Coordinates of N, CA and C in Angstrom, one line a residue:
M1 N 6.6 -43.3 -38.0 CA 7.5 -43.0 -39.1 C 8.9 -43.7 -38.9
I2 N 9.3 -44.3 -39.9 CA 10.7 -45.0 -39.9 C 11.5 -44.3 -40.9
I3 N 12.7 -43.9 -40.5 CA 13.7 -43.4 -41.5 C 14.7 -44.5 -41.8
R4 N 14.9 -44.8 -43.0 CA 15.8 -45.9 -43.4 C 16.5 -45.6 -44.7
P5 N 17.6 -46.3 -45.0 CA 18.3 -46.1 -46.3 C 17.4 -46.6 -47.5
Y6 N 17.6 -46.0 -48.6 CA 17.0 -46.4 -49.8 C 17.5 -47.8 -50.2
T7 N 16.6 -48.6 -50.8 CA 17.0 -49.9 -51.4 C 16.5 -49.8 -52.8
P8 N 17.1 -50.6 -53.7 CA 16.6 -50.6 -55.1 C 15.1 -51.0 -55.2
E9 N 14.6 -51.8 -54.3 CA 13.1 -52.1 -54.3 C 12.2 -50.9 -54.1
D10 N 12.8 -49.8 -53.6 CA 12.0 -48.5 -53.4 C 11.8 -47.7 -54.7
L11 N 12.5 -48.1 -55.8 CA 12.6 -47.3 -57.0 C 11.2 -46.8 -57.5
D12 N 10.2 -47.8 -57.7 CA 8.9 -47.4 -58.2 C 8.2 -46.5 -57.2
A13 N 8.3 -46.8 -55.9 CA 7.6 -46.0 -54.9 C 8.2 -44.5 -54.9
L14 N 9.5 -44.4 -55.0 CA 10.1 -43.1 -55.0 C 9.8 -42.3 -56.3
A15 N 9.7 -43.0 -57.4 CA 9.3 -42.4 -58.7 C 7.9 -41.9 -58.5
A16 N 7.0 -42.6 -57.9 CA 5.6 -42.2 -57.7 C 5.5 -41.0 -56.8
I17 N 6.3 -41.0 -55.7 CA 6.4 -39.8 -54.8 C 6.8 -38.6 -55.6
Y18 N 7.9 -38.7 -56.4 CA 8.4 -37.6 -57.1 C 7.3 -37.1 -58.0
R19 N 6.7 -37.9 -58.8 CA 5.6 -37.4 -59.7 C 4.4 -36.8 -59.0
D20 N 4.0 -37.4 -57.9 CA 2.9 -36.9 -57.1 C 3.2 -35.6 -56.5
A21 N 4.4 -35.4 -56.0 CA 4.8 -34.1 -55.5 C 4.8 -33.0 -56.6
V22 N 5.4 -33.3 -57.7 CA 5.4 -32.3 -58.8 C 4.0 -31.9 -59.3
F23 N 3.2 -32.9 -59.5 CA 1.8 -32.6 -60.0 C 0.9 -32.1 -58.9
G24 N 1.1 -32.6 -57.7 CA 0.2 -32.2 -56.6 C 0.6 -30.9 -55.9
I25 N 1.9 -30.5 -55.9 CA 2.3 -29.3 -55.3 C 2.9 -28.4 -56.3
G26 N 3.7 -28.9 -57.2 CA 4.5 -28.1 -58.1 C 3.7 -27.2 -59.0
T27 N 2.4 -27.6 -59.3 CA 1.6 -26.8 -60.3 C 1.2 -25.5 -59.6
S28 N 1.4 -25.3 -58.3 CA 1.1 -24.0 -57.7 C 2.2 -23.0 -58.1
A29 N 3.3 -23.4 -58.5 CA 4.4 -22.5 -58.8 C 4.9 -22.6 -60.3
Y30 N 4.5 -23.6 -61.0 CA 5.0 -23.9 -62.3 C 3.8 -24.1 -63.3
S31 N 4.0 -23.9 -64.5 CA 3.0 -24.1 -65.5 C 2.8 -25.6 -65.7
A32 N 1.7 -26.0 -66.4 CA 1.4 -27.4 -66.7 C 2.6 -28.0 -67.5
E33 N 3.1 -27.2 -68.5 CA 4.2 -27.7 -69.3 C 5.4 -27.9 -68.5
Q34 N 5.7 -27.0 -67.6 CA 6.9 -27.2 -66.8 C 6.7 -28.4 -65.8
A35 N 5.6 -28.5 -65.3 CA 5.3 -29.7 -64.4 C 5.4 -31.0 -65.1
T36 N 4.9 -31.1 -66.3 CA 5.0 -32.3 -67.1 C 6.4 -32.7 -67.4
V37 N 7.2 -31.7 -67.8 CA 8.6 -32.0 -68.1 C 9.4 -32.4 -66.8
W38 N 9.1 -31.6 -65.7 CA 9.8 -31.9 -64.4 C 9.4 -33.3 -63.9
A39 N 8.2 -33.7 -64.0 CA 7.7 -35.0 -63.5 C 8.2 -36.1 -64.3
S40 N 8.7 -35.9 -65.5 CA 9.1 -37.0 -66.4 C 10.5 -37.6 -66.1
F41 N 11.3 -37.0 -65.2 CA 12.6 -37.5 -64.9 C 12.6 -39.0 -64.5
P42 N 11.7 -39.4 -63.6 CA 11.8 -40.8 -63.2 C 11.3 -41.8 -64.3
D43 N 10.7 -41.2 -65.4 CA 10.3 -42.1 -66.5 C 11.5 -42.8 -67.1
D44 N 12.7 -42.2 -67.0 CA 13.9 -42.9 -67.4 C 14.4 -43.7 -66.2
R45 N 13.9 -44.9 -66.0 CA 14.1 -45.7 -64.8 C 15.6 -45.9 -64.6
E46 N 16.3 -46.1 -65.7 CA 17.8 -46.3 -65.6 C 18.5 -45.1 -65.0
A47 N 18.2 -43.9 -65.5 CA 18.8 -42.7 -65.0 C 18.4 -42.4 -63.6
F48 N 17.1 -42.6 -63.3 CA 16.6 -42.4 -61.9 C 17.3 -43.4 -60.9
A49 N 17.3 -44.6 -61.3 CA 18.0 -45.7 -60.4 C 19.5 -45.4 -60.3
G50 N 20.1 -45.0 -61.4 CA 21.5 -44.7 -61.4 C 21.8 -43.6 -60.4
L51 N 21.0 -42.5 -60.4 CA 21.2 -41.4 -59.5 C 21.1 -41.9 -58.1
L52 N 20.0 -42.6 -57.8 CA 19.7 -43.0 -56.4 C 20.7 -44.0 -55.9
S53 N 21.4 -44.7 -56.8 CA 22.5 -45.7 -56.4 C 23.8 -45.0 -56.0
K54 N 23.9 -43.7 -56.3 CA 25.1 -42.9 -55.9 C 24.8 -42.2 -54.6
G55 N 25.8 -41.9 -53.9 CA 25.7 -41.1 -52.6 C 24.8 -41.9 -51.6
I56 N 23.9 -41.2 -51.0 CA 23.0 -41.8 -50.0 C 21.6 -41.2 -50.1
A57 N 20.6 -42.0 -50.0 CA 19.2 -41.6 -50.0 C 18.6 -42.2 -48.8
L58 N 17.8 -41.3 -48.1 CA 17.1 -41.8 -46.9 C 15.6 -41.7 -47.3
V59 N 14.8 -42.7 -46.8 CA 13.4 -42.8 -47.1 C 12.7 -42.7 -45.7
A60 N 11.6 -41.9 -45.7 CA 10.7 -41.9 -44.6 C 9.5 -42.8 -45.0
E61 N 9.3 -43.8 -44.1 CA 8.3 -44.8 -44.3 C 7.1 -44.6 -43.4
I62 N 5.9 -44.6 -43.9 CA 4.7 -44.6 -43.1 C 3.9 -45.8 -43.4
D63 N 3.5 -46.5 -42.3 CA 2.7 -47.7 -42.5 C 3.3 -48.7 -43.5
G64 N 4.6 -48.8 -43.5 CA 5.3 -49.8 -44.3 C 5.5 -49.4 -45.7
A65 N 5.2 -48.1 -46.1 CA 5.4 -47.7 -47.5 C 6.2 -46.4 -47.5
P66 N 7.1 -46.2 -48.5 CA 7.8 -44.9 -48.6 C 6.8 -43.7 -48.8
A67 N 7.1 -42.6 -48.1 CA 6.3 -41.4 -48.1 C 7.1 -40.2 -48.5
A68 N 8.4 -40.2 -48.3 CA 9.3 -39.1 -48.6 C 10.7 -39.6 -48.7
F69 N 11.5 -38.8 -49.4 CA 12.9 -39.2 -49.5 C 13.8 -38.0 -49.8
C70 N 15.1 -38.2 -49.4 CA 16.1 -37.1 -49.6 C 17.3 -37.9 -50.1
H71 N 18.0 -37.3 -51.1 CA 19.2 -37.9 -51.7 C 20.3 -36.9 -51.7
L72 N 21.5 -37.4 -51.3 CA 22.7 -36.6 -51.2 C 23.7 -37.2 -52.2
H73 N 24.1 -36.4 -53.2 CA 25.1 -36.8 -54.1 C 25.5 -35.6 -54.9
P74 N 26.8 -35.3 -55.0 CA 27.9 -35.9 -54.2 C 27.7 -35.6 -52.7
L75 N 28.7 -35.8 -51.9 CA 28.5 -35.7 -50.4 C 28.1 -34.3 -49.9
D76 N 28.2 -33.3 -50.7 CA 27.9 -31.9 -50.3 C 26.7 -31.4 -51.0
H77 N 25.9 -32.2 -51.7 CA 24.8 -31.7 -52.5 C 23.5 -32.5 -52.3
I78 N 22.5 -31.8 -51.9 CA 21.1 -32.3 -51.8 C 20.6 -32.3 -53.2
S79 N 20.5 -33.5 -53.8 CA 20.0 -33.5 -55.2 C 18.5 -33.8 -55.4
L80 N 17.9 -34.5 -54.4 CA 16.5 -34.7 -54.4 C 15.9 -34.6 -53.0
L81 N 14.7 -34.0 -52.9 CA 14.0 -34.0 -51.7 C 12.5 -33.9 -52.0
Y82 N 11.7 -35.0 -51.8 CA 10.3 -35.0 -52.2 C 9.5 -35.7 -51.2
T83 N 8.3 -35.2 -51.0 CA 7.3 -35.8 -50.1 C 6.0 -36.0 -50.9
G84 N 5.4 -37.2 -50.8 CA 4.1 -37.4 -51.4 C 3.1 -36.4 -50.8
T85 N 2.1 -35.9 -51.6 CA 1.2 -34.9 -51.2 C 0.4 -35.3 -50.0
R86 N 0.0 -36.6 -49.9 CA -0.8 -37.1 -48.8 C -0.1 -37.0 -47.5
H87 N 1.3 -36.9 -47.5 CA 2.1 -36.8 -46.3 C 2.8 -35.4 -46.1
A88 N 2.4 -34.5 -47.0 CA 3.1 -33.1 -46.9 C 2.8 -32.5 -45.6
R89 N 3.7 -31.7 -45.2 CA 3.6 -30.8 -44.0 C 3.4 -31.6 -42.7
K90 N 4.0 -32.8 -42.6 CA 4.0 -33.6 -41.4 C 5.3 -33.9 -40.9
G91 N 6.3 -33.2 -41.4 CA 7.7 -33.3 -40.8 C 8.6 -34.4 -41.5
L92 N 8.0 -35.1 -42.5 CA 8.8 -36.1 -43.2 C 10.0 -35.6 -43.9
A93 N 9.8 -34.5 -44.7 CA 10.9 -33.9 -45.4 C 12.0 -33.4 -44.5
T94 N 11.6 -32.8 -43.4 CA 12.6 -32.4 -42.4 C 13.3 -33.6 -41.8
A95 N 12.6 -34.7 -41.5 CA 13.3 -35.9 -40.9 C 14.3 -36.5 -41.9
V96 N 14.0 -36.6 -43.2 CA 14.9 -37.2 -44.1 C 16.1 -36.3 -44.4
Y97 N 15.7 -35.0 -44.5 CA 16.8 -34.0 -44.7 C 17.8 -34.0 -43.6
L98 N 17.3 -33.9 -42.3 CA 18.2 -33.9 -41.2 C 19.1 -35.1 -41.1
G99 N 18.5 -36.3 -41.5 CA 19.3 -37.5 -41.5 C 20.5 -37.4 -42.6
V100 N 20.2 -36.8 -43.7 CA 21.2 -36.6 -44.7 C 22.2 -35.6 -44.3
E101 N 21.7 -34.5 -43.7 CA 22.7 -33.5 -43.2 C 23.6 -34.1 -42.2
A102 N 23.1 -34.9 -41.3 CA 23.9 -35.6 -40.2 C 25.0 -36.5 -40.9
Y103 N 24.6 -37.2 -41.9 CA 25.5 -38.0 -42.7 C 26.6 -37.2 -43.3
A104 N 26.3 -36.1 -43.9 CA 27.3 -35.2 -44.6 C 28.2 -34.7 -43.5
R105 N 27.7 -34.3 -42.4 CA 28.6 -33.8 -41.3 C 29.6 -35.0 -40.9
E106 N 29.0 -36.2 -40.7 CA 29.9 -37.3 -40.3 C 31.0 -37.6 -41.3
Q107 N 30.7 -37.3 -42.6 CA 31.7 -37.5 -43.7 C 32.7 -36.3 -43.8
G108 N 32.5 -35.3 -42.9 CA 33.5 -34.2 -42.8 C 33.1 -33.0 -43.8
Q109 N 31.9 -33.0 -44.3 CA 31.5 -31.9 -45.2 C 31.4 -30.6 -44.4
L110 N 31.8 -29.5 -44.9 CA 31.7 -28.2 -44.2 C 30.6 -27.4 -44.8
V111 N 30.1 -27.8 -46.0 CA 29.1 -27.0 -46.7 C 28.1 -28.0 -47.4
L112 N 26.9 -27.6 -47.4 CA 25.9 -28.4 -48.2 C 25.3 -27.4 -49.3
T113 N 25.1 -27.9 -50.5 CA 24.5 -27.1 -51.5 C 23.2 -27.8 -52.0
T114 N 22.4 -27.1 -52.8 CA 21.3 -27.6 -53.5 C 20.9 -26.7 -54.6
D115 N 20.2 -27.2 -55.5 CA 19.5 -26.4 -56.6 C 18.0 -26.5 -56.3
A116 N 17.5 -25.5 -55.6 CA 16.2 -25.5 -55.1 C 15.2 -24.9 -56.1
S117 N 14.0 -25.5 -56.1 CA 12.9 -25.0 -56.9 C 12.2 -23.9 -56.2
K118 N 11.3 -23.2 -56.8 CA 10.5 -22.1 -56.1 C 9.8 -22.7 -54.9
L119 N 9.4 -23.9 -55.0 CA 8.7 -24.5 -53.9 C 9.6 -24.9 -52.7
S120 N 10.7 -25.4 -53.0 CA 11.6 -25.9 -52.0 C 12.5 -24.8 -51.4
R121 N 12.6 -23.7 -52.0 CA 13.4 -22.6 -51.5 C 13.1 -22.3 -50.1
P122 N 11.8 -22.0 -49.7 CA 11.5 -21.7 -48.3 C 11.9 -22.8 -47.3
F123 N 11.7 -24.0 -47.7 CA 12.1 -25.2 -46.8 C 13.6 -25.1 -46.5
F124 N 14.4 -24.9 -47.6 CA 15.9 -24.8 -47.4 C 16.3 -23.6 -46.6
E125 N 15.6 -22.5 -46.9 CA 15.9 -21.2 -46.1 C 15.6 -21.5 -44.6
H126 N 14.6 -22.1 -44.3 CA 14.2 -22.4 -42.9 C 15.3 -23.3 -42.3
H127 N 16.0 -24.1 -43.0 CA 17.0 -25.0 -42.5 C 18.4 -24.3 -42.7
G128 N 18.5 -23.0 -42.9 CA 19.8 -22.3 -42.8 C 20.5 -22.1 -44.2
F129 N 19.9 -22.5 -45.3 CA 20.5 -22.3 -46.6 C 20.3 -20.9 -47.0
V130 N 21.2 -20.3 -47.8 CA 21.0 -19.0 -48.4 C 21.2 -19.1 -49.9
V131 N 20.5 -18.3 -50.6 CA 20.6 -18.3 -52.1 C 21.9 -17.6 -52.5
R132 N 22.7 -18.3 -53.3 CA 23.9 -17.8 -53.8 C 23.7 -17.3 -55.2
R133 N 22.8 -17.9 -55.9 CA 22.5 -17.4 -57.3 C 21.2 -17.9 -57.8
T134 N 20.5 -17.1 -58.6 CA 19.3 -17.5 -59.2 C 19.7 -17.8 -60.7
E135 N 19.2 -18.9 -61.2 CA 19.5 -19.3 -62.6 C 18.3 -19.8 -63.3
Q136 N 18.4 -19.8 -64.6 CA 17.4 -20.4 -65.5 C 18.1 -21.7 -66.0
T137 N 17.4 -22.8 -65.9 CA 17.9 -24.0 -66.5 C 16.9 -24.5 -67.5
I138 N 17.3 -25.3 -68.5 CA 16.5 -25.8 -69.5 C 16.4 -27.3 -69.5
R139 N 15.2 -27.8 -69.4 CA 15.0 -29.3 -69.5 C 14.0 -29.5 -70.6
Q140 N 14.4 -30.4 -71.6 CA 13.5 -30.7 -72.7 C 13.0 -29.5 -73.4
G141 N 13.8 -28.4 -73.5 CA 13.4 -27.2 -74.1 C 12.5 -26.3 -73.3
V142 N 12.3 -26.6 -72.1 CA 11.4 -25.8 -71.2 C 12.3 -25.1 -70.1
S143 N 12.1 -23.8 -69.9 CA 12.9 -23.1 -68.9 C 12.3 -23.2 -67.5
F144 N 13.2 -23.3 -66.5 CA 12.8 -23.3 -65.1 C 13.7 -22.4 -64.4
E145 N 13.2 -21.7 -63.4 CA 14.0 -20.9 -62.5 C 14.3 -21.7 -61.3
R146 N 15.5 -21.7 -60.9 CA 15.9 -22.4 -59.7 C 17.0 -21.6 -58.9
Y147 N 17.3 -22.0 -57.7 CA 18.1 -21.3 -56.8 C 19.3 -22.1 -56.3
Q148 N 20.5 -21.7 -56.7 CA 21.6 -22.4 -56.1 C 21.8 -21.9 -54.7
M149 N 21.7 -22.8 -53.7 CA 21.7 -22.5 -52.3 C 22.8 -23.2 -51.6
E150 N 23.2 -22.6 -50.5 CA 24.3 -23.2 -49.7 C 24.1 -23.0 -48.2
K151 N 24.6 -24.0 -47.5 CA 24.5 -23.9 -46.0 C 25.9 -24.3 -45.4
R152 N 26.4 -23.5 -44.6 CA 27.7 -23.8 -43.9 C 27.4 -24.8 -42.7
L153 N 28.2 -25.8 -42.6 CA 28.0 -26.8 -41.6 C 28.9 -26.7 -40.4
E154 N 29.8 -25.8 -40.4 CA 30.7 -25.6 -39.3 C 30.0 -25.3 -38.0
G155 N 30.6 -25.8 -36.9 CA 30.0 -25.4 -35.6 C 29.2 -26.4 -35.0

């Protein structure tokens, strides 16, 4: 496994990882309609590329191809964390997350936040995040439950 910064050439691979994770894992916690809406975000290539160009994104590469990624934007917010289903539960999400957390610490951040899905909530709890608030968010007219989570970085 190689951990490296995102480059614009990774865009299609990261979009594929995103969709694969949603349809491969997300359907265990979300309806088909919710998964379809959730997975559609990278279809807007300009918006997806625009988000990834802000902040920092780290990519876990296996055999020369992206397999997982984590995005930090702004400097105190984990905005994306996805692993392709073929590489799930192999430590890739942890590796890219820890790299992003280290970067946030280097930048002087004292707190990290995220808006976690039902699926990612246990991952973030395992890494020291706590739920501050449960909310319903609407995407394309479809409601999703998510968790505003926070982790203190002091110490």
